[in-house]
XYZ file of C-alpha atoms in Angstrom:
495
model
C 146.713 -6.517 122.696
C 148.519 -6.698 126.162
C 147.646 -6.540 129.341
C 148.497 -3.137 131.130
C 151.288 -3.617 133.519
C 148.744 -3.131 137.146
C 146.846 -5.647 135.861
C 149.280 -8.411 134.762
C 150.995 -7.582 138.205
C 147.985 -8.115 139.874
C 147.903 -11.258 138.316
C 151.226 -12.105 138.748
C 150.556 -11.688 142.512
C 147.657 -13.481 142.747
C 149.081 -17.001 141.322
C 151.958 -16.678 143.323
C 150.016 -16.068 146.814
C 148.147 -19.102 145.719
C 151.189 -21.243 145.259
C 152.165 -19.967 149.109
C 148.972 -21.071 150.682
C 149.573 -24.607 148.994
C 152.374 -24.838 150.208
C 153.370 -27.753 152.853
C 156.385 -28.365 154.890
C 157.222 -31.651 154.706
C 159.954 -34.661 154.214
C 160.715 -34.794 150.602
C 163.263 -37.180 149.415
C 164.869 -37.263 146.051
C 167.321 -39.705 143.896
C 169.985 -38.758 142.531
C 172.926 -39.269 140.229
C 176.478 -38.440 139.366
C 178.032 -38.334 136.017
C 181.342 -40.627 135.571
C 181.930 -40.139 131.995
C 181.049 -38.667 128.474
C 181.675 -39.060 125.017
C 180.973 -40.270 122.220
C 177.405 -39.690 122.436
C 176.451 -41.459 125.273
C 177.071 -41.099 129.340
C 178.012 -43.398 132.341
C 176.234 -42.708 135.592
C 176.628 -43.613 138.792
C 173.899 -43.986 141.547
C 169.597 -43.682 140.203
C 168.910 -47.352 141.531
C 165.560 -46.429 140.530
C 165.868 -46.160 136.470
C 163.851 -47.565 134.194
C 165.189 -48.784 130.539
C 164.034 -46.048 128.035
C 163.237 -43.363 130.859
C 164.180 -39.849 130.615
C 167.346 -38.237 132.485
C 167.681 -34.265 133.187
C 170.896 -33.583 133.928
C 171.757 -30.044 136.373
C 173.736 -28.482 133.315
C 170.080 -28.750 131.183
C 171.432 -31.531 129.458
C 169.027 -34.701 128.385
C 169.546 -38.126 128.178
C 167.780 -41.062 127.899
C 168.452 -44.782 129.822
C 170.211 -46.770 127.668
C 171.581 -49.646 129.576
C 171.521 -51.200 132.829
C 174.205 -52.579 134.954
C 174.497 -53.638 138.653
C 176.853 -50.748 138.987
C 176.170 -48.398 136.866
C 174.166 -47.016 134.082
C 174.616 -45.635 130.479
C 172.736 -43.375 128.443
C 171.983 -41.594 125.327
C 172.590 -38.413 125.144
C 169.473 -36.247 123.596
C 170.867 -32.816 123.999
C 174.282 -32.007 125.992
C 175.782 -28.770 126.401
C 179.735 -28.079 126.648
C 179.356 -27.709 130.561
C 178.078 -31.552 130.840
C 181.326 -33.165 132.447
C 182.371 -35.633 134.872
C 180.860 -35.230 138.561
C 177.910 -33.651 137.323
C 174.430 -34.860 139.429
C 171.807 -36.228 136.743
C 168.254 -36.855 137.789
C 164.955 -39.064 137.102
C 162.183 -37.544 135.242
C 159.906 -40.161 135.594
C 158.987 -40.029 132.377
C 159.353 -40.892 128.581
C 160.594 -39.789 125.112
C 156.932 -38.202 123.021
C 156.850 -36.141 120.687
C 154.000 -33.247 120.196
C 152.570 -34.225 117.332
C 149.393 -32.598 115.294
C 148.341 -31.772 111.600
C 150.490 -28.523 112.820
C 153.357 -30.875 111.710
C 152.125 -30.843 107.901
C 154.870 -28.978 105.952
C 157.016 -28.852 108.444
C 161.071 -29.632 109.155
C 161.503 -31.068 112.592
C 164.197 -33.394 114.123
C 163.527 -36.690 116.474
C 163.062 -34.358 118.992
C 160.170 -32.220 117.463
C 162.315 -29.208 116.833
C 162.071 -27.043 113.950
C 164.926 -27.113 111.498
C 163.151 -25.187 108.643
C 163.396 -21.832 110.699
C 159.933 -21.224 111.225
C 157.902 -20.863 114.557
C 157.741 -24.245 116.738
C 154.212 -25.096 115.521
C 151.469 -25.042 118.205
C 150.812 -28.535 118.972
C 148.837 -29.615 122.132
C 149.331 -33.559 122.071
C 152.174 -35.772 122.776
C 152.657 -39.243 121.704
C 155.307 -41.717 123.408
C 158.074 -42.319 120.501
C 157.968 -46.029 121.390
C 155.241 -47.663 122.059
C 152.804 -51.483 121.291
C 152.274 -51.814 117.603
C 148.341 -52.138 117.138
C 146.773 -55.516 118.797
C 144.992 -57.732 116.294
C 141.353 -57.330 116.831
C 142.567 -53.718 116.075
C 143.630 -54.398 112.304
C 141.754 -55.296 109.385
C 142.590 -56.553 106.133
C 144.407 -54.350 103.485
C 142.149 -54.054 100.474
C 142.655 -50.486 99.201
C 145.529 -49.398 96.801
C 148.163 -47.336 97.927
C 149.505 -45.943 93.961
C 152.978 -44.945 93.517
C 152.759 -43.998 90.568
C 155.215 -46.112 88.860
C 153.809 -48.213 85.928
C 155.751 -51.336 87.227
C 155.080 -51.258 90.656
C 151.194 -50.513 90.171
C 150.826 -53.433 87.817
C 152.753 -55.843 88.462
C 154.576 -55.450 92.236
C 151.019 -53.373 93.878
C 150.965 -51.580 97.049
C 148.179 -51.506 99.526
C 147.082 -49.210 102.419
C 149.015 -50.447 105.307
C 151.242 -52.787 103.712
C 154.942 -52.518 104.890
C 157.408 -52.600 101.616
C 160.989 -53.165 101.423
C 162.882 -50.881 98.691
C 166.423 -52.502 99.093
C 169.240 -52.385 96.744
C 172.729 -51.027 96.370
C 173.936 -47.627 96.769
C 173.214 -44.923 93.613
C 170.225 -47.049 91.900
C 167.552 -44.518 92.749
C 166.353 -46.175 95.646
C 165.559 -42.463 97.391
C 164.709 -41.201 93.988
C 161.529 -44.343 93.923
C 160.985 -43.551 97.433
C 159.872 -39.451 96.578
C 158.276 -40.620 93.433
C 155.731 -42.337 95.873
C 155.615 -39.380 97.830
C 155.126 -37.214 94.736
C 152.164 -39.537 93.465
C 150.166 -38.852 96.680
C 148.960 -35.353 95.463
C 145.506 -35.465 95.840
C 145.158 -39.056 97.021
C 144.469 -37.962 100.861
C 147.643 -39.422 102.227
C 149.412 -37.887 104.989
C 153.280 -38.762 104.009
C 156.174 -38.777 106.715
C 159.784 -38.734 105.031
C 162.089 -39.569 107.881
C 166.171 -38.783 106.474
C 168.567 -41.350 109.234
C 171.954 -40.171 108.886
C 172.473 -38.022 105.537
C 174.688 -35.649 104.575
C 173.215 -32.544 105.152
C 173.532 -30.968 101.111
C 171.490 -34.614 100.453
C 168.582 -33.726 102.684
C 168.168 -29.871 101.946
C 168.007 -31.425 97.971
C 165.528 -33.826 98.717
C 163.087 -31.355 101.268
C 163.878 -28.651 97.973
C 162.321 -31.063 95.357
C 159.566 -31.819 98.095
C 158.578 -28.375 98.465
C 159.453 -27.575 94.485
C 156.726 -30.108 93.235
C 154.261 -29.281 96.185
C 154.687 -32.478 97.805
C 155.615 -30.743 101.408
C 151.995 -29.332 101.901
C 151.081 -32.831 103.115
C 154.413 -34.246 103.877
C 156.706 -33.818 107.376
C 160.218 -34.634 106.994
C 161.851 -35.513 110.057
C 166.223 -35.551 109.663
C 168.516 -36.869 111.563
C 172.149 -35.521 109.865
C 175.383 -36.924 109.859
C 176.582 -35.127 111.548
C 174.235 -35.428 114.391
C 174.830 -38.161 117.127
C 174.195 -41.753 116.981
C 171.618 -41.257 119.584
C 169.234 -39.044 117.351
C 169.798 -41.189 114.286
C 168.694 -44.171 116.439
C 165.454 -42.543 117.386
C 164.347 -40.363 114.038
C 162.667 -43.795 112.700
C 160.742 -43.880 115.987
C 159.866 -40.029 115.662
C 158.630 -40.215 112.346
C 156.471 -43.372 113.227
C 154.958 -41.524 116.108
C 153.822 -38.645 114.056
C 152.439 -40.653 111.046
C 150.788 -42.965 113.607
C 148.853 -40.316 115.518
C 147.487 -39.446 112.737
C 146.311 -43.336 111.436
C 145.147 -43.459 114.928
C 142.752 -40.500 113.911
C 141.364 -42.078 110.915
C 143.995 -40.969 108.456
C 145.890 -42.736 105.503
C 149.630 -42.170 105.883
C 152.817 -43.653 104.486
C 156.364 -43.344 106.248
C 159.351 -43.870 104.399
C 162.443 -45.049 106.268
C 165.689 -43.625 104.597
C 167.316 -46.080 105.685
C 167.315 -48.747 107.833
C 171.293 -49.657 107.258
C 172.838 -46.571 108.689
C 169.767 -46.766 111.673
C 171.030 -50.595 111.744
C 174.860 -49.229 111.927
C 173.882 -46.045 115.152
C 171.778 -49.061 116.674
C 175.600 -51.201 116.724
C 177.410 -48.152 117.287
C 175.397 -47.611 120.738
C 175.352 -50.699 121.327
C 179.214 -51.660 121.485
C 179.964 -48.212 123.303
C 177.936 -49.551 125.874
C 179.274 -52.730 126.086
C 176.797 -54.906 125.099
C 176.999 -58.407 123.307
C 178.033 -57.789 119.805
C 176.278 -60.678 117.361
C 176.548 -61.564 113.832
C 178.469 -58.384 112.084
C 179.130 -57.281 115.504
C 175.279 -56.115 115.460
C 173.716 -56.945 118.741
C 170.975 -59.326 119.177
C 168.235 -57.606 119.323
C 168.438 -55.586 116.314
C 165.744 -57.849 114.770
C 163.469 -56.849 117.235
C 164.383 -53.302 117.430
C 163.183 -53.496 113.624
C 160.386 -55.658 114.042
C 158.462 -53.310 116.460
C 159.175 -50.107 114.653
C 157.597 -51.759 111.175
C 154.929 -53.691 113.164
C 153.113 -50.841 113.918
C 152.262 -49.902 110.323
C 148.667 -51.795 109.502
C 145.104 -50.765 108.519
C 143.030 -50.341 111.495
C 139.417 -51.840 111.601
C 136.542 -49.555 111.345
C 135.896 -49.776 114.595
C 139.227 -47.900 115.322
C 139.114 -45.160 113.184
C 139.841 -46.891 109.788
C 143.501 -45.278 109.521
C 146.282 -46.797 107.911
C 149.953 -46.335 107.634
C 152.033 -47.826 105.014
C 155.636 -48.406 105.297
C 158.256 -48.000 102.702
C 162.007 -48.731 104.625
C 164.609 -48.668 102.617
C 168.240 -50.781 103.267
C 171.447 -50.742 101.679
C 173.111 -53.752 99.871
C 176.840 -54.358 99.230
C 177.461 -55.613 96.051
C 173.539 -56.675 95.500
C 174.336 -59.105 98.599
C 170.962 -59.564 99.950
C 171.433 -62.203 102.285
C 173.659 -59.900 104.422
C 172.352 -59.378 108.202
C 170.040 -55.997 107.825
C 168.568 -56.757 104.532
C 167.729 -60.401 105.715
C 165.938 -59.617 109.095
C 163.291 -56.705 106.884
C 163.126 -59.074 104.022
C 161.588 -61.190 106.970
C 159.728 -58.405 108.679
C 158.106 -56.931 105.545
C 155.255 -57.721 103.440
C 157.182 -57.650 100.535
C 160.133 -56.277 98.529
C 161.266 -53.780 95.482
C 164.339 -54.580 94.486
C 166.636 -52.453 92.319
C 169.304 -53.956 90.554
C 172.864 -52.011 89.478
C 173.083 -54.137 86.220
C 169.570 -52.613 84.890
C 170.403 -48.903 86.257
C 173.661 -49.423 83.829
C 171.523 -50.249 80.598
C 169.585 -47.639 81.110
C 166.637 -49.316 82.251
C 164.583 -46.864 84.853
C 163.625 -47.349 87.670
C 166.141 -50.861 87.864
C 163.192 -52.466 89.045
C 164.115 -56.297 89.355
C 160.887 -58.091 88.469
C 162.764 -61.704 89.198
C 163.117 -60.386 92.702
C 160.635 -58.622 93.554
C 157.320 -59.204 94.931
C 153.790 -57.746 96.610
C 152.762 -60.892 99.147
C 149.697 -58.686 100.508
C 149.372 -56.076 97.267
C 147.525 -57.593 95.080
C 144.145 -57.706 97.567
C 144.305 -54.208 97.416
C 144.421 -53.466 93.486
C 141.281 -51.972 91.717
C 139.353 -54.427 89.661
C 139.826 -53.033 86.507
C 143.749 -53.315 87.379
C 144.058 -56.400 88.728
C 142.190 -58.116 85.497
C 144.484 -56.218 83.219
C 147.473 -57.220 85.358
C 146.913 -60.876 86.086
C 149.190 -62.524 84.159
C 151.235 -59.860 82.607
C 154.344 -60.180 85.406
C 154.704 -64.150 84.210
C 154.429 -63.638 80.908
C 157.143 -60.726 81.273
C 159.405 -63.638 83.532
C 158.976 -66.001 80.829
C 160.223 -62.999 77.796
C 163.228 -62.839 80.227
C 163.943 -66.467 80.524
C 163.251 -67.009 76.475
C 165.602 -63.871 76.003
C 168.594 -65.238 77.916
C 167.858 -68.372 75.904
C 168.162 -66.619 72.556
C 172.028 -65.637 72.985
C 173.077 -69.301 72.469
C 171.714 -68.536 68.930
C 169.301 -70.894 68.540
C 166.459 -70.972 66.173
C 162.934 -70.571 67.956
C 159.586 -71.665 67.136
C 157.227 -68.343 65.611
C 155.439 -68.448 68.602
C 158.358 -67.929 70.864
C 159.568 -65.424 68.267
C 156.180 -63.678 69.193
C 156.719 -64.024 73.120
C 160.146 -62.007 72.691
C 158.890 -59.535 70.953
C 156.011 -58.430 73.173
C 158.433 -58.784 75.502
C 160.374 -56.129 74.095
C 157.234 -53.714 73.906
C 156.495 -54.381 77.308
C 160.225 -53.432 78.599
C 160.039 -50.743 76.798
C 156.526 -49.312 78.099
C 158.019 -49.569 81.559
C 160.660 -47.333 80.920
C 159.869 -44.437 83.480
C 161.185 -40.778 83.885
C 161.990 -39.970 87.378
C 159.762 -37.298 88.843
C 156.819 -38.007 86.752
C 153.827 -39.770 88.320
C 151.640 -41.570 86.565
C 147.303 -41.760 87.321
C 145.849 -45.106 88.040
C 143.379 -44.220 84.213
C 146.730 -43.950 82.544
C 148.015 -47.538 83.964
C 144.729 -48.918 83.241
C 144.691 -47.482 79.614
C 148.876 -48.578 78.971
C 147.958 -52.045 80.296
C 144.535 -52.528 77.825
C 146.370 -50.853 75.370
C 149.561 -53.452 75.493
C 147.020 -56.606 75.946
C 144.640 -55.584 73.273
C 147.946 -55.633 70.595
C 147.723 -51.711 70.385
C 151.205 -51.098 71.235
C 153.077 -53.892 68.916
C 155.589 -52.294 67.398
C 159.544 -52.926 67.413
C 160.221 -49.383 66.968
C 160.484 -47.643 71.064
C 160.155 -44.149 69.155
C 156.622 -45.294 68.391
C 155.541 -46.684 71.670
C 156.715 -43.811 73.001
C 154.969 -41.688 71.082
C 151.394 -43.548 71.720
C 152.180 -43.608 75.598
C 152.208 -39.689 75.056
C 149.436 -39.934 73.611
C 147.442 -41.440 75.898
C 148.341 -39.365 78.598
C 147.318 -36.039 76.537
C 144.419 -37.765 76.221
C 143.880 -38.043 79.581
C 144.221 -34.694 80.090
C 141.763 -33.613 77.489
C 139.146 -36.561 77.682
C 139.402 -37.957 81.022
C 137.544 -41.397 81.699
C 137.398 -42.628 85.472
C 138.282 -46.052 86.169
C 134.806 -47.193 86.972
C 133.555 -46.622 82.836
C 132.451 -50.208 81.170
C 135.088 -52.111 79.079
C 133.796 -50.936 75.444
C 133.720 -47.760 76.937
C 137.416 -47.944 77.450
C 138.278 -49.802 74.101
C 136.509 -46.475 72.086
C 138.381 -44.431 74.081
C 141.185 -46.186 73.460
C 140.937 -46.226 69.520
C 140.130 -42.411 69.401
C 143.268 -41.889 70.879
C 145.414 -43.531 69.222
C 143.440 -43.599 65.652
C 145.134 -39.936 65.520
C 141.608 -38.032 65.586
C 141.782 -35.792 68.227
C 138.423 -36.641 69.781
């Protein structure tokens, strides 16, 4: 209910005759700029001998920028926001300040851009703390091992490439093998897993991010995701800094004691704003014209994802950036420097996504350095040597076109090989438990799913997973608990 208008005017009055009495006369001096030139995103100034790299400009039309560059005469910077009255001769001014972000579990569900504005049309959300957009990534007495699994949901990932809480993961490959499509399968899987997910969209067209927030909020995945987009469309300085904003809201949270994982989509067209910035200001250009610091710029955005020590709140905050390859070139500039940076990659290869092999997971590339610390027990036994012994089916199946005759026994390797492939054949959209990878891996080892025919080990994967739903059995039961459950289920007796 409001206040009646005497007494808001009363109030009104009161503040202001407070402000008076405050009041001092006195010698205040202030800096100021002037504007030489703008476009293209960015702004050269003249005068502010007083900036600071990364600080916050207001300029007298209400446009916002942000120092950029340095130089003995002038400055450049970033424009945040400009309006159409920003021109040359305008006077800019020092905030003092930096880029934050308000960030809060009022983000949850939510639309926003690097700036913290809401694109889904709702309310700004009521948020009361801010959090610098760049800042230290976590000392080391801060961080503690990763030892708890982060599932995606994927049968090949969670056996034989595994993901930890905190662990920073590389999804590279080229354009149109479902690297995206992997990347909100993760995000789909953490449904009930008490993750806090951040989907950050770096340059997209904008029909390509209203699909991907639609199958968000279709499957339920946006009640505990934020999705921060920077368009196309939008200018090279917000594409540069939505990585940063999406960081800073999944890290206030990890800072809190909260799980969260950030996916990057992607660090290629980030890579290209970062070079297109970078040359309109005239600095340096380095191999592929990037400039030299891009491996840094990288290196302290993904450094701050880790699993904090109990001591500091026990959050974590797992990584997933994704990069673009030309032609599966992976020793290209970008995809070098994360492969570096990470903790590991996924890489999907064009050659599988043509034969129909989902997700084109490359097992011959891909690996977990840190992963496999983090795997349940029960997982990890199951899993120990089933990625070699898939390598080797590879290697003996490329050996088999020269037509040779092989030995029983390597007749045998090739065609559990062939089961195995075929188990790990995977519908996008369609998450799988950590029970049903334990029960597909036992099932495989223990010789349950030999059989040539893919109809059939389809049709006992679907099995097991009905079964799952009707007779659930947690992770934790005893092995011959597992093997009877096993044989009920696929004996064909329905309990």
């Amino acid at each position: 209910m409001s206040l009646p208008a005497t007494l808001r005017n009363g109030l009104l009055l009161a503040r202001l005759t407070e402000e008076v009495d405050r009041y001092r006369f006195g010698l205040r001096l202030e800096e100021y700029g002037r504007v030489l030139s703008v476009g293209d995103g960015i702004a050269w100034i003249s005068g502010l001998p007083s900036a600071a790299m990364d600080e916050l400009l207001l300029f007298e039309d209400g446009s916002r920028g942000l120092v950029f560059h340095l130089g003995n005469q002038r400055l450049g910077a970033i424009l945040l926001e400009q309006t159409v009255r920003l021109a040359s001769g305008s006077p800019v001014y020092l905030t003092g300040q930096r880029l934050s972000l308000r960030v809060g579990d009022g983000l949850v569900g939510r639309v926003i851009d690097p700036l913290g504005k809401p694109l889904d049309g709702q309310p700004a959300p009521e948020l009361n703390l801010c959090r610098e957009l760049d800042v230290s990534s976590p000392p080391i007495i801060a961080r503690d091992f990763v030892d708890r699994p982060l599932y995606t949901g994927t049968k090949i990932i969670d056996a034989m490439i595994p993901l930890g809480r905190g662990q920073r993961q590389l999804i590279i490959g080229d354009n149109g093998v479902g690297k995206t499509s992997l990347a909100l399968d993760v995000v789909l899987n953490q449904r009930d897993q008490d993750v806090l997910c951040v989907y950050v969209l770096i340059g997209q067209k904008r029909s390509d991010a209203i699909s991907a927030i639609d199958l968000l909020r279709r499957y339920g995945a946006l009640a505990y995701t934020t999705v921060v987009v920077a368009e196309a469309s939008d200018s090279p300085g917000l594409k540069y800094l939505a990585p940063f904003a999406g960081c800073a809201v999944a890290e206030h949270w990890m800072w809190h004691g909260r799980d969260t994982l950030v996916v990057y989509d992607d660090l290629s067209t980030h890579a290209r704003a970062y070079r297109e910035l970078s040359l309109l200001l005239r600095r340096p250009p380095g191999r592929e014209a990037y400039p030299g610091d891009i491996f840094f710029l990288h290196s302290r955005l993904l450094e701050r994802s880790t699993c904090l020590a109990p001591t500091h709140g026990g959050g974590s905050m797992t990584a997933l950036p994704i990069v673009e390859t030309e032609q599966g070139e992976i020793a290209a500039y970008i995809p070098t420097n994360l492969i570096s940076i990470t903790d590991g990659q996924i890489y999907l290869d064009r050659r599988l996504f043509g034969s129909g092999f989902l997700p084109a997971i490359d097992i011959t590339r891909s690996v977990s350095r840190i992963g496999g610390r983090a795997q349940h027990p029960r997982i990890k036994e199951e899993a120990a040597h089933m990625k070699l012994d898939y390598l080797q089916f590879l290697e003996l199946e490329t050996f088999t076109r020269f037509g040779s005759k092989l030995e029983a026994s390597m007749e045998e390797k090739i065609r559990r090989g062939q089961v195995l492939r075929e188990v790990l054949k995977q519908e996008r959209l369609v998450p799988l438990s950590p029970e049903f990878q334990l029960a597909w891996m036992m099932a495989y080892n223990t010789g349950r799913l030999d059989n040539p025919d893919s109809v059939s080990v389809r049709q006992k994967l679907e099995d097991l997973a009905n079964g799952l739903q009707r007779f659930p059995i947690d992770l934790s039961a005893s092995r011959e608990e597992w093997h009877q459950w096993l044989d009920r289920r696929l004996s064909g007796s329905g309990n």
